[in-house]
Amino acid sequence: MDRAQKEKVVEELGQIFESSGVVVVAHYEGLTVAEMQDLRGRARDAGASVRVAKNRLAKIALDGKPCASIATYLEGMTVLTYSEDPVAAAKVVEDFAKDNKKLEILGGAMGETALDRAGVEAVSKMPSRDELIAQIASCIGAPASNIAGAIGAPASNIASILSTIEEKAEAA
């Protein structure tokens, strides 16, 4: 890799570290190509990405970035999983690590907050952005439907009373 290519990789990694909601670092030694493709596919489906980069270049890219704390994990064969959603990458890596013991999660970062192994696991158990939006929408929607039902109920009661009166008048 020549100098221009290295500079391009450092710039790409810098953008990743700057814009990601979460970055998870793991050792992937022993994973087959098929297993790495499976991890990449799971990440893509969840809105996350997987990147393998030289540790030295990643450390250069981390300089001055919010998640600079992950530099301590960049030793050996490391893979970076990242996403804008602060939970997606952690969920993908945790789920994959349960199925494949060769992937060893080291830690990560959520912005300036450093995460150890337990921190990544805790983040993975949090609801994702989409799940939170759905929960909020259902909380907002439930009272509105109750109000609409309460407002509509007297009108339907009056309508049924009027139809009963009308039927009695016709019968008489």
PDB file of N, CA and C in Angstrom, residues 33-130:
ATOM      1  N   VAL A  33     -13.626 -16.883   5.897  1.00  0.00           N
ATOM      2  CA  VAL A  33     -14.164 -15.852   5.012  1.00  0.00           C
ATOM      3  C   VAL A  33     -15.693 -15.898   5.032  1.00  0.00           C
ATOM      4  N   ALA A  34     -16.254 -17.089   5.038  1.00  0.00           N
ATOM      5  CA  ALA A  34     -17.716 -17.232   5.064  1.00  0.00           C
ATOM      6  C   ALA A  34     -18.302 -16.640   6.351  1.00  0.00           C
ATOM      7  N   GLU A  35     -17.623 -16.840   7.468  1.00  0.00           N
ATOM      8  CA  GLU A  35     -18.105 -16.293   8.735  1.00  0.00           C
ATOM      9  C   GLU A  35     -18.023 -14.767   8.734  1.00  0.00           C
ATOM     10  N   MET A  36     -16.951 -14.225   8.166  1.00  0.00           N
ATOM     11  CA  MET A  36     -16.838 -12.760   8.061  1.00  0.00           C
ATOM     12  C   MET A  36     -17.928 -12.208   7.148  1.00  0.00           C
ATOM     13  N   GLN A  37     -18.236 -12.911   6.073  1.00  0.00           N
ATOM     14  CA  GLN A  37     -19.311 -12.476   5.176  1.00  0.00           C
ATOM     15  C   GLN A  37     -20.651 -12.517   5.901  1.00  0.00           C
ATOM     16  N   ASP A  38     -20.834 -13.530   6.755  1.00  0.00           N
ATOM     17  CA  ASP A  38     -22.056 -13.616   7.556  1.00  0.00           C
ATOM     18  C   ASP A  38     -22.158 -12.410   8.490  1.00  0.00           C
ATOM     19  N   LEU A  39     -21.051 -12.051   9.145  1.00  0.00           N
ATOM     20  CA  LEU A  39     -21.034 -10.877  10.026  1.00  0.00           C
ATOM     21  C   LEU A  39     -21.351  -9.616   9.237  1.00  0.00           C
ATOM     22  N   ARG A  40     -20.740  -9.458   8.079  1.00  0.00           N
ATOM     23  CA  ARG A  40     -20.995  -8.282   7.238  1.00  0.00           C
ATOM     24  C   ARG A  40     -22.459  -8.226   6.806  1.00  0.00           C
ATOM     25  N   GLY A  41     -23.032  -9.367   6.453  1.00  0.00           N
ATOM     26  CA  GLY A  41     -24.444  -9.418   6.043  1.00  0.00           C
ATOM     27  C   GLY A  41     -25.377  -9.037   7.180  1.00  0.00           C
ATOM     28  N   ARG A  42     -25.112  -9.574   8.358  1.00  0.00           N
ATOM     29  CA  ARG A  42     -25.938  -9.233   9.528  1.00  0.00           C
ATOM     30  C   ARG A  42     -25.846  -7.737   9.832  1.00  0.00           C
ATOM     31  N   ALA A  43     -24.632  -7.209   9.730  1.00  0.00           N
ATOM     32  CA  ALA A  43     -24.431  -5.784   9.994  1.00  0.00           C
ATOM     33  C   ALA A  43     -25.185  -4.945   8.974  1.00  0.00           C
ATOM     34  N   ARG A  44     -25.080  -5.302   7.716  1.00  0.00           N
ATOM     35  CA  ARG A  44     -25.761  -4.548   6.650  1.00  0.00           C
ATOM     36  C   ARG A  44     -27.273  -4.554   6.875  1.00  0.00           C
ATOM     37  N   ASP A  45     -27.820  -5.719   7.263  1.00  0.00           N
ATOM     38  CA  ASP A  45     -29.266  -5.827   7.515  1.00  0.00           C
ATOM     39  C   ASP A  45     -29.710  -4.942   8.675  1.00  0.00           C
ATOM     40  N   ALA A  46     -28.821  -4.726   9.645  1.00  0.00           N
ATOM     41  CA  ALA A  46     -29.152  -3.927  10.825  1.00  0.00           C
ATOM     42  C   ALA A  46     -28.801  -2.452  10.664  1.00  0.00           C
ATOM     43  N   GLY A  47     -28.224  -2.082   9.526  1.00  0.00           N
ATOM     44  CA  GLY A  47     -27.844  -0.683   9.321  1.00  0.00           C
ATOM     45  C   GLY A  47     -26.476  -0.355   9.886  1.00  0.00           C
ATOM     46  N   ALA A  48     -25.656  -1.371  10.076  1.00  0.00           N
ATOM     47  CA  ALA A  48     -24.302  -1.176  10.590  1.00  0.00           C
ATOM     48  C   ALA A  48     -23.301  -1.581   9.500  1.00  0.00           C
ATOM     49  N   SER A  49     -22.029  -1.364   9.774  1.00  0.00           N
ATOM     50  CA  SER A  49     -20.965  -1.719   8.827  1.00  0.00           C
ATOM     51  C   SER A  49     -19.813  -2.369   9.566  1.00  0.00           C
ATOM     52  N   VAL A  50     -19.036  -3.150   8.813  1.00  0.00           N
ATOM     53  CA  VAL A  50     -17.876  -3.844   9.359  1.00  0.00           C
ATOM     54  C   VAL A  50     -16.664  -3.407   8.559  1.00  0.00           C
ATOM     55  N   ARG A  51     -15.570  -3.149   9.261  1.00  0.00           N
ATOM     56  CA  ARG A  51     -14.355  -2.690   8.576  1.00  0.00           C
ATOM     57  C   ARG A  51     -13.139  -3.313   9.246  1.00  0.00           C
ATOM     58  N   VAL A  52     -12.277  -3.895   8.437  1.00  0.00           N
ATOM     59  CA  VAL A  52     -10.988  -4.374   8.909  1.00  0.00           C
ATOM     60  C   VAL A  52      -9.958  -3.380   8.394  1.00  0.00           C
ATOM     61  N   ALA A  53      -9.129  -2.862   9.274  1.00  0.00           N
ATOM     62  CA  ALA A  53      -8.106  -1.889   8.876  1.00  0.00           C
ATOM     63  C   ALA A  53      -6.847  -2.145   9.683  1.00  0.00           C
ATOM     64  N   LYS A  54      -5.743  -1.679   9.160  1.00  0.00           N
ATOM     65  CA  LYS A  54      -4.493  -1.805   9.898  1.00  0.00           C
ATOM     66  C   LYS A  54      -4.600  -0.966  11.168  1.00  0.00           C
ATOM     67  N   ASN A  55      -4.190  -1.567  12.274  1.00  0.00           N
ATOM     68  CA  ASN A  55      -4.291  -0.894  13.565  1.00  0.00           C
ATOM     69  C   ASN A  55      -3.524   0.427  13.586  1.00  0.00           C
ATOM     70  N   ARG A  56      -2.372   0.447  12.963  1.00  0.00           N
ATOM     71  CA  ARG A  56      -1.560   1.670  12.964  1.00  0.00           C
ATOM     72  C   ARG A  56      -2.301   2.810  12.261  1.00  0.00           C
ATOM     73  N   LEU A  57      -2.940   2.501  11.139  1.00  0.00           N
ATOM     74  CA  LEU A  57      -3.697   3.525  10.404  1.00  0.00           C
ATOM     75  C   LEU A  57      -4.941   3.955  11.194  1.00  0.00           C
ATOM     76  N   ALA A  58      -5.587   2.993  11.842  1.00  0.00           N
ATOM     77  CA  ALA A  58      -6.764   3.322  12.650  1.00  0.00           C
ATOM     78  C   ALA A  58      -6.392   4.232  13.816  1.00  0.00           C
ATOM     79  N   LYS A  59      -5.250   3.978  14.430  1.00  0.00           N
ATOM     80  CA  LYS A  59      -4.801   4.819  15.547  1.00  0.00           C
ATOM     81  C   LYS A  59      -4.510   6.240  15.072  1.00  0.00           C
ATOM     82  N   ILE A  60      -3.933   6.369  13.886  1.00  0.00           N
ATOM     83  CA  ILE A  60      -3.681   7.699  13.326  1.00  0.00           C
ATOM     84  C   ILE A  60      -5.010   8.404  13.083  1.00  0.00           C
ATOM     85  N   ALA A  61      -5.998   7.676  12.547  1.00  0.00           N
ATOM     86  CA  ALA A  61      -7.312   8.258  12.261  1.00  0.00           C
ATOM     87  C   ALA A  61      -8.057   8.645  13.531  1.00  0.00           C
ATOM     88  N   LEU A  62      -7.797   7.967  14.635  1.00  0.00           N
ATOM     89  CA  LEU A  62      -8.474   8.248  15.906  1.00  0.00           C
ATOM     90  C   LEU A  62      -8.003   9.531  16.568  1.00  0.00           C
ATOM     91  N   ASP A  63      -6.855  10.026  16.183  1.00  0.00           N
ATOM     92  CA  ASP A  63      -6.277  11.207  16.817  1.00  0.00           C
ATOM     93  C   ASP A  63      -7.255  12.389  16.771  1.00  0.00           C
ATOM     94  N   GLY A  64      -7.685  12.843  17.944  1.00  0.00           N
ATOM     95  CA  GLY A  64      -8.577  13.993  18.051  1.00  0.00           C
ATOM     96  C   GLY A  64     -10.054  13.676  17.842  1.00  0.00           C
ATOM     97  N   LYS A  65     -10.409  12.421  17.665  1.00  0.00           N
ATOM     98  CA  LYS A  65     -11.813  12.029  17.452  1.00  0.00           C
ATOM     99  C   LYS A  65     -12.468  11.721  18.792  1.00  0.00           C
ATOM    100  N   PRO A  66     -13.809  11.815  18.859  1.00  0.00           N
ATOM    101  CA  PRO A  66     -14.503  11.560  20.125  1.00  0.00           C
ATOM    102  C   PRO A  66     -14.259  10.153  20.685  1.00  0.00           C
ATOM    103  N   CYS A  67     -14.105   9.177  19.805  1.00  0.00           N
ATOM    104  CA  CYS A  67     -13.965   7.795  20.276  1.00  0.00           C
ATOM    105  C   CYS A  67     -12.511   7.354  20.360  1.00  0.00           C
ATOM    106  N   ALA A  68     -11.604   8.280  20.596  1.00  0.00           N
ATOM    107  CA  ALA A  68     -10.168   7.979  20.646  1.00  0.00           C
ATOM    108  C   ALA A  68      -9.818   6.940  21.708  1.00  0.00           C
ATOM    109  N   SER A  69     -10.706   6.712  22.668  1.00  0.00           N
ATOM    110  CA  SER A  69     -10.441   5.749  23.740  1.00  0.00           C
ATOM    111  C   SER A  69     -10.305   4.318  23.235  1.00  0.00           C
ATOM    112  N   ILE A  70     -10.798   4.013  22.036  1.00  0.00           N
ATOM    113  CA  ILE A  70     -10.708   2.640  21.544  1.00  0.00           C
ATOM    114  C   ILE A  70      -9.313   2.290  21.038  1.00  0.00           C
ATOM    115  N   ALA A  71      -8.428   3.262  20.980  1.00  0.00           N
ATOM    116  CA  ALA A  71      -7.065   3.003  20.497  1.00  0.00           C
ATOM    117  C   ALA A  71      -6.373   1.911  21.313  1.00  0.00           C
ATOM    118  N   THR A  72      -6.708   1.795  22.590  1.00  0.00           N
ATOM    119  CA  THR A  72      -6.077   0.770  23.436  1.00  0.00           C
ATOM    120  C   THR A  72      -6.461  -0.644  23.009  1.00  0.00           C
ATOM    121  N   TYR A  73      -7.607  -0.801  22.331  1.00  0.00           N
ATOM    122  CA  TYR A  73      -8.062  -2.126  21.888  1.00  0.00           C
ATOM    123  C   TYR A  73      -7.462  -2.535  20.547  1.00  0.00           C
ATOM    124  N   LEU A  74      -6.813  -1.620  19.859  1.00  0.00           N
ATOM    125  CA  LEU A  74      -6.321  -1.889  18.506  1.00  0.00           C
ATOM    126  C   LEU A  74      -4.970  -2.591  18.535  1.00  0.00           C
ATOM    127  N   GLU A  75      -4.993  -3.853  18.888  1.00  0.00           N
ATOM    128  CA  GLU A  75      -3.800  -4.695  18.900  1.00  0.00           C
ATOM    129  C   GLU A  75      -4.221  -6.071  18.401  1.00  0.00           C
ATOM    130  N   GLY A  76      -3.432  -6.657  17.540  1.00  0.00           N
ATOM    131  CA  GLY A  76      -3.759  -7.969  16.994  1.00  0.00           C
ATOM    132  C   GLY A  76      -4.718  -7.838  15.816  1.00  0.00           C
ATOM    133  N   MET A  77      -5.406  -8.917  15.516  1.00  0.00           N
ATOM    134  CA  MET A  77      -6.329  -8.938  14.377  1.00  0.00           C
ATOM    135  C   MET A  77      -7.674  -8.364  14.818  1.00  0.00           C
ATOM    136  N   THR A  78      -7.889  -7.091  14.555  1.00  0.00           N
ATOM    137  CA  THR A  78      -9.106  -6.432  15.013  1.00  0.00           C
ATOM    138  C   THR A  78     -10.029  -6.092  13.860  1.00  0.00           C
ATOM    139  N   VAL A  79     -11.312  -6.093  14.189  1.00  0.00           N
ATOM    140  CA  VAL A  79     -12.354  -5.705  13.241  1.00  0.00           C
ATOM    141  C   VAL A  79     -13.195  -4.627  13.921  1.00  0.00           C
ATOM    142  N   LEU A  80     -13.576  -3.618  13.151  1.00  0.00           N
ATOM    143  CA  LEU A  80     -14.402  -2.522  13.664  1.00  0.00           C
ATOM    144  C   LEU A  80     -15.822  -2.697  13.143  1.00  0.00           C
ATOM    145  N   THR A  81     -16.778  -2.643  14.023  1.00  0.00           N
ATOM    146  CA  THR A  81     -18.182  -2.649  13.631  1.00  0.00           C
ATOM    147  C   THR A  81     -18.756  -1.331  14.119  1.00  0.00           C
ATOM    148  N   TYR A  82     -19.437  -0.614  13.236  1.00  0.00           N
ATOM    149  CA  TYR A  82     -19.900   0.727  13.585  1.00  0.00           C
ATOM    150  C   TYR A  82     -21.250   1.009  12.941  1.00  0.00           C
ATOM    151  N   SER A  83     -21.976   1.972  13.528  1.00  0.00           N
ATOM    152  CA  SER A  83     -23.267   2.396  12.988  1.00  0.00           C
ATOM    153  C   SER A  83     -23.611   3.781  13.516  1.00  0.00           C
ATOM    154  N   GLU A  84     -24.473   4.469  12.774  1.00  0.00           N
ATOM    155  CA  GLU A  84     -24.965   5.764  13.251  1.00  0.00           C
ATOM    156  C   GLU A  84     -25.895   5.561  14.428  1.00  0.00           C
ATOM    157  N   ASP A  85     -26.742   4.523  14.348  1.00  0.00           N
ATOM    158  CA  ASP A  85     -27.625   4.165  15.452  1.00  0.00           C
ATOM    159  C   ASP A  85     -26.742   3.717  16.615  1.00  0.00           C
ATOM    160  N   PRO A  86     -26.891   4.311  17.783  1.00  0.00           N
ATOM    161  CA  PRO A  86     -25.998   3.997  18.900  1.00  0.00           C
ATOM    162  C   PRO A  86     -26.103   2.564  19.431  1.00  0.00           C
ATOM    163  N   VAL A  87     -27.036   1.764  18.886  1.00  0.00           N
ATOM    164  CA  VAL A  87     -27.234   0.425  19.417  1.00  0.00           C
ATOM    165  C   VAL A  87     -26.997  -0.663  18.364  1.00  0.00           C
ATOM    166  N   ALA A  88     -27.222  -0.373  17.108  1.00  0.00           N
ATOM    167  CA  ALA A  88     -27.232  -1.394  16.050  1.00  0.00           C
ATOM    168  C   ALA A  88     -25.939  -2.207  15.979  1.00  0.00           C
ATOM    169  N   ALA A  89     -24.798  -1.561  15.936  1.00  0.00           N
ATOM    170  CA  ALA A  89     -23.531  -2.293  15.808  1.00  0.00           C
ATOM    171  C   ALA A  89     -23.285  -3.197  17.014  1.00  0.00           C
ATOM    172  N   ALA A  90     -23.594  -2.707  18.207  1.00  0.00           N
ATOM    173  CA  ALA A  90     -23.393  -3.516  19.410  1.00  0.00           C
ATOM    174  C   ALA A  90     -24.286  -4.750  19.384  1.00  0.00           C
ATOM    175  N   LYS A  91     -25.535  -4.593  18.941  1.00  0.00           N
ATOM    176  CA  LYS A  91     -26.451  -5.741  18.857  1.00  0.00           C
ATOM    177  C   LYS A  91     -25.933  -6.773  17.864  1.00  0.00           C
ATOM    178  N   VAL A  92     -25.490  -6.332  16.707  1.00  0.00           N
ATOM    179  CA  VAL A  92     -24.996  -7.247  15.676  1.00  0.00           C
ATOM    180  C   VAL A  92     -23.803  -8.040  16.194  1.00  0.00           C
ATOM    181  N   VAL A  93     -22.837  -7.353  16.790  1.00  0.00           N
ATOM    182  CA  VAL A  93     -21.628  -8.027  17.260  1.00  0.00           C
ATOM    183  C   VAL A  93     -21.957  -8.998  18.391  1.00  0.00           C
ATOM    184  N   GLU A  94     -22.794  -8.584  19.318  1.00  0.00           N
ATOM    185  CA  GLU A  94     -23.177  -9.471  20.427  1.00  0.00           C
ATOM    186  C   GLU A  94     -23.879 -10.719  19.909  1.00  0.00           C
ATOM    187  N   ASP A  95     -24.836 -10.553  18.991  1.00  0.00           N
ATOM    188  CA  ASP A  95     -25.558 -11.704  18.439  1.00  0.00           C
ATOM    189  C   ASP A  95     -24.603 -12.629  17.696  1.00  0.00           C
ATOM    190  N   PHE A  96     -23.692 -12.060  16.921  1.00  0.00           N
ATOM    191  CA  PHE A  96     -22.740 -12.875  16.172  1.00  0.00           C
ATOM    192  C   PHE A  96     -21.795 -13.608  17.120  1.00  0.00           C
ATOM    193  N   ALA A  97     -21.348 -12.937  18.169  1.00  0.00           N
ATOM    194  CA  ALA A  97     -20.415 -13.545  19.126  1.00  0.00           C
ATOM    195  C   ALA A  97     -21.063 -14.708  19.875  1.00  0.00           C
ATOM    196  N   LYS A  98     -22.383 -14.642  20.082  1.00  0.00           N
ATOM    197  CA  LYS A  98     -23.087 -15.758  20.729  1.00  0.00           C
ATOM    198  C   LYS A  98     -23.037 -17.000  19.845  1.00  0.00           C
ATOM    199  N   ASP A  99     -23.170 -16.800  18.540  1.00  0.00           N
ATOM    200  CA  ASP A  99     -23.171 -17.914  17.591  1.00  0.00           C
ATOM    201  C   ASP A  99     -21.762 -18.381  17.243  1.00  0.00           C
ATOM    202  N   ASN A 100     -20.770 -17.492  17.362  1.00  0.00           N
ATOM    203  CA  ASN A 100     -19.422 -17.808  16.922  1.00  0.00           C
ATOM    204  C   ASN A 100     -18.419 -17.377  17.988  1.00  0.00           C
ATOM    205  N   LYS A 101     -17.876 -18.330  18.687  1.00  0.00           N
ATOM    206  CA  LYS A 101     -16.974 -18.053  19.814  1.00  0.00           C
ATOM    207  C   LYS A 101     -15.605 -17.526  19.369  1.00  0.00           C
ATOM    208  N   LYS A 102     -15.302 -17.562  18.068  1.00  0.00           N
ATOM    209  CA  LYS A 102     -14.010 -17.076  17.582  1.00  0.00           C
ATOM    210  C   LYS A 102     -13.940 -15.547  17.599  1.00  0.00           C
ATOM    211  N   LEU A 103     -15.100 -14.889  17.599  1.00  0.00           N
ATOM    212  CA  LEU A 103     -15.121 -13.425  17.650  1.00  0.00           C
ATOM    213  C   LEU A 103     -15.095 -13.001  19.115  1.00  0.00           C
ATOM    214  N   GLU A 104     -14.049 -12.315  19.505  1.00  0.00           N
ATOM    215  CA  GLU A 104     -13.887 -11.880  20.898  1.00  0.00           C
ATOM    216  C   GLU A 104     -14.054 -10.362  20.970  1.00  0.00           C
ATOM    217  N   ILE A 105     -15.139  -9.920  21.599  1.00  0.00           N
ATOM    218  CA  ILE A 105     -15.406  -8.490  21.725  1.00  0.00           C
ATOM    219  C   ILE A 105     -14.473  -7.900  22.779  1.00  0.00           C
ATOM    220  N   LEU A 106     -13.778  -6.825  22.399  1.00  0.00           N
ATOM    221  CA  LEU A 106     -12.826  -6.185  23.304  1.00  0.00           C
ATOM    222  C   LEU A 106     -13.436  -4.984  24.010  1.00  0.00           C
ATOM    223  N   GLY A 107     -14.180  -4.175  23.281  1.00  0.00           N
ATOM    224  CA  GLY A 107     -14.761  -2.955  23.833  1.00  0.00           C
ATOM    225  C   GLY A 107     -15.189  -2.051  22.705  1.00  0.00           C
ATOM    226  N   GLY A 108     -15.391  -0.785  23.019  1.00  0.00           N
ATOM    227  CA  GLY A 108     -15.821   0.153  21.998  1.00  0.00           C
ATOM    228  C   GLY A 108     -16.019   1.539  22.566  1.00  0.00           C
ATOM    229  N   ALA A 109     -16.787   2.334  21.839  1.00  0.00           N
ATOM    230  CA  ALA A 109     -17.052   3.704  22.272  1.00  0.00           C
ATOM    231  C   ALA A 109     -18.383   4.172  21.710  1.00  0.00           C
ATOM    232  N   MET A 110     -19.092   4.942  22.515  1.00  0.00           N
ATOM    233  CA  MET A 110     -20.294   5.663  22.086  1.00  0.00           C
ATOM    234  C   MET A 110     -19.947   7.133  22.220  1.00  0.00           C
ATOM    235  N   GLY A 111     -19.569   7.748  21.117  1.00  0.00           N
ATOM    236  CA  GLY A 111     -19.103   9.124  21.186  1.00  0.00           C
ATOM    237  C   GLY A 111     -17.851   9.181  22.040  1.00  0.00           C
ATOM    238  N   GLU A 112     -17.865  10.003  23.066  1.00  0.00           N
ATOM    239  CA  GLU A 112     -16.704  10.132  23.949  1.00  0.00           C
ATOM    240  C   GLU A 112     -16.707   9.113  25.080  1.00  0.00           C
ATOM    241  N   THR A 113     -17.790   8.353  25.212  1.00  0.00           N
ATOM    242  CA  THR A 113     -17.911   7.378  26.286  1.00  0.00           C
ATOM    243  C   THR A 113     -17.234   6.073  25.891  1.00  0.00           C
ATOM    244  N   ALA A 114     -16.225   5.684  26.647  1.00  0.00           N
ATOM    245  CA  ALA A 114     -15.520   4.424  26.396  1.00  0.00           C
ATOM    246  C   ALA A 114     -16.356   3.268  26.935  1.00  0.00           C
ATOM    247  N   LEU A 115     -16.358   2.169  26.197  1.00  0.00           N
ATOM    248  CA  LEU A 115     -17.106   0.980  26.603  1.00  0.00           C
ATOM    249  C   LEU A 115     -16.141  -0.192  26.747  1.00  0.00           C
ATOM    250  N   ASP A 116     -16.235  -0.890  27.873  1.00  0.00           N
ATOM    251  CA  ASP A 116     -15.486  -2.128  27.995  1.00  0.00           C
ATOM    252  C   ASP A 116     -16.380  -3.258  27.484  1.00  0.00           C
ATOM    253  N   ARG A 117     -15.987  -4.485  27.690  1.00  0.00           N
ATOM    254  CA  ARG A 117     -16.771  -5.626  27.199  1.00  0.00           C
ATOM    255  C   ARG A 117     -18.189  -5.610  27.766  1.00  0.00           C
ATOM    256  N   ALA A 118     -18.324  -5.368  29.050  1.00  0.00           N
ATOM    257  CA  ALA A 118     -19.637  -5.321  29.700  1.00  0.00           C
ATOM    258  C   ALA A 118     -20.458  -4.141  29.187  1.00  0.00           C
ATOM    259  N   GLY A 119     -19.801  -3.039  28.887  1.00  0.00           N
ATOM    260  CA  GLY A 119     -20.494  -1.868  28.357  1.00  0.00           C
ATOM    261  C   GLY A 119     -21.094  -2.138  26.991  1.00  0.00           C
ATOM    262  N   VAL A 120     -20.374  -2.849  26.138  1.00  0.00           N
ATOM    263  CA  VAL A 120     -20.894  -3.204  24.812  1.00  0.00           C
ATOM    264  C   VAL A 120     -22.112  -4.109  24.971  1.00  0.00           C
ATOM    265  N   GLU A 121     -22.025  -5.048  25.900  1.00  0.00           N
ATOM    266  CA  GLU A 121     -23.156  -5.952  26.139  1.00  0.00           C
ATOM    267  C   GLU A 121     -24.372  -5.170  26.639  1.00  0.00           C
ATOM    268  N   ALA A 122     -24.158  -4.218  27.540  1.00  0.00           N
ATOM    269  CA  ALA A 122     -25.259  -3.404  28.065  1.00  0.00           C
ATOM    270  C   ALA A 122     -25.902  -2.574  26.952  1.00  0.00           C
ATOM    271  N   VAL A 123     -25.083  -1.996  26.091  1.00  0.00           N
ATOM    272  CA  VAL A 123     -25.604  -1.199  24.972  1.00  0.00           C
ATOM    273  C   VAL A 123     -26.415  -2.082  24.036  1.00  0.00           C
ATOM    274  N   SER A 124     -25.967  -3.315  23.822  1.00  0.00           N
ATOM    275  CA  SER A 124     -26.666  -4.210  22.899  1.00  0.00           C
ATOM    276  C   SER A 124     -28.058  -4.581  23.400  1.00  0.00           C
ATOM    277  N   LYS A 125     -28.285  -4.479  24.693  1.00  0.00           N
ATOM    278  CA  LYS A 125     -29.595  -4.826  25.264  1.00  0.00           C
ATOM    279  C   LYS A 125     -30.567  -3.655  25.256  1.00  0.00           C
ATOM    280  N   MET A 126     -30.068  -2.466  24.911  1.00  0.00           N
ATOM    281  CA  MET A 126     -30.929  -1.285  24.852  1.00  0.00           C
ATOM    282  C   MET A 126     -31.803  -1.358  23.594  1.00  0.00           C
ATOM    283  N   PRO A 127     -32.983  -0.746  23.620  1.00  0.00           N
ATOM    284  CA  PRO A 127     -33.799  -0.715  22.405  1.00  0.00           C
ATOM    285  C   PRO A 127     -33.160   0.186  21.349  1.00  0.00           C
ATOM    286  N   SER A 128     -33.303  -0.208  20.084  1.00  0.00           N
ATOM    287  CA  SER A 128     -32.739   0.587  18.993  1.00  0.00           C
ATOM    288  C   SER A 128     -33.570   1.849  18.783  1.00  0.00           C
ATOM    289  N   ARG A 129     -33.074   2.733  17.944  1.00  0.00           N
ATOM    290  CA  ARG A 129     -33.766   3.984  17.635  1.00  0.00           C
ATOM    291  C   ARG A 129     -35.171   3.695  17.089  1.00  0.00           C
ATOM    292  N   ASP A 130     -35.289   2.734  16.174  1.00  0.00           N
ATOM    293  CA  ASP A 130     -36.593   2.398  15.592  1.00  0.00           C
ATOM    294  C   ASP A 130     -37.550   1.833  16.639  1.00  0.00           C
TER     295      ASP A 130
END
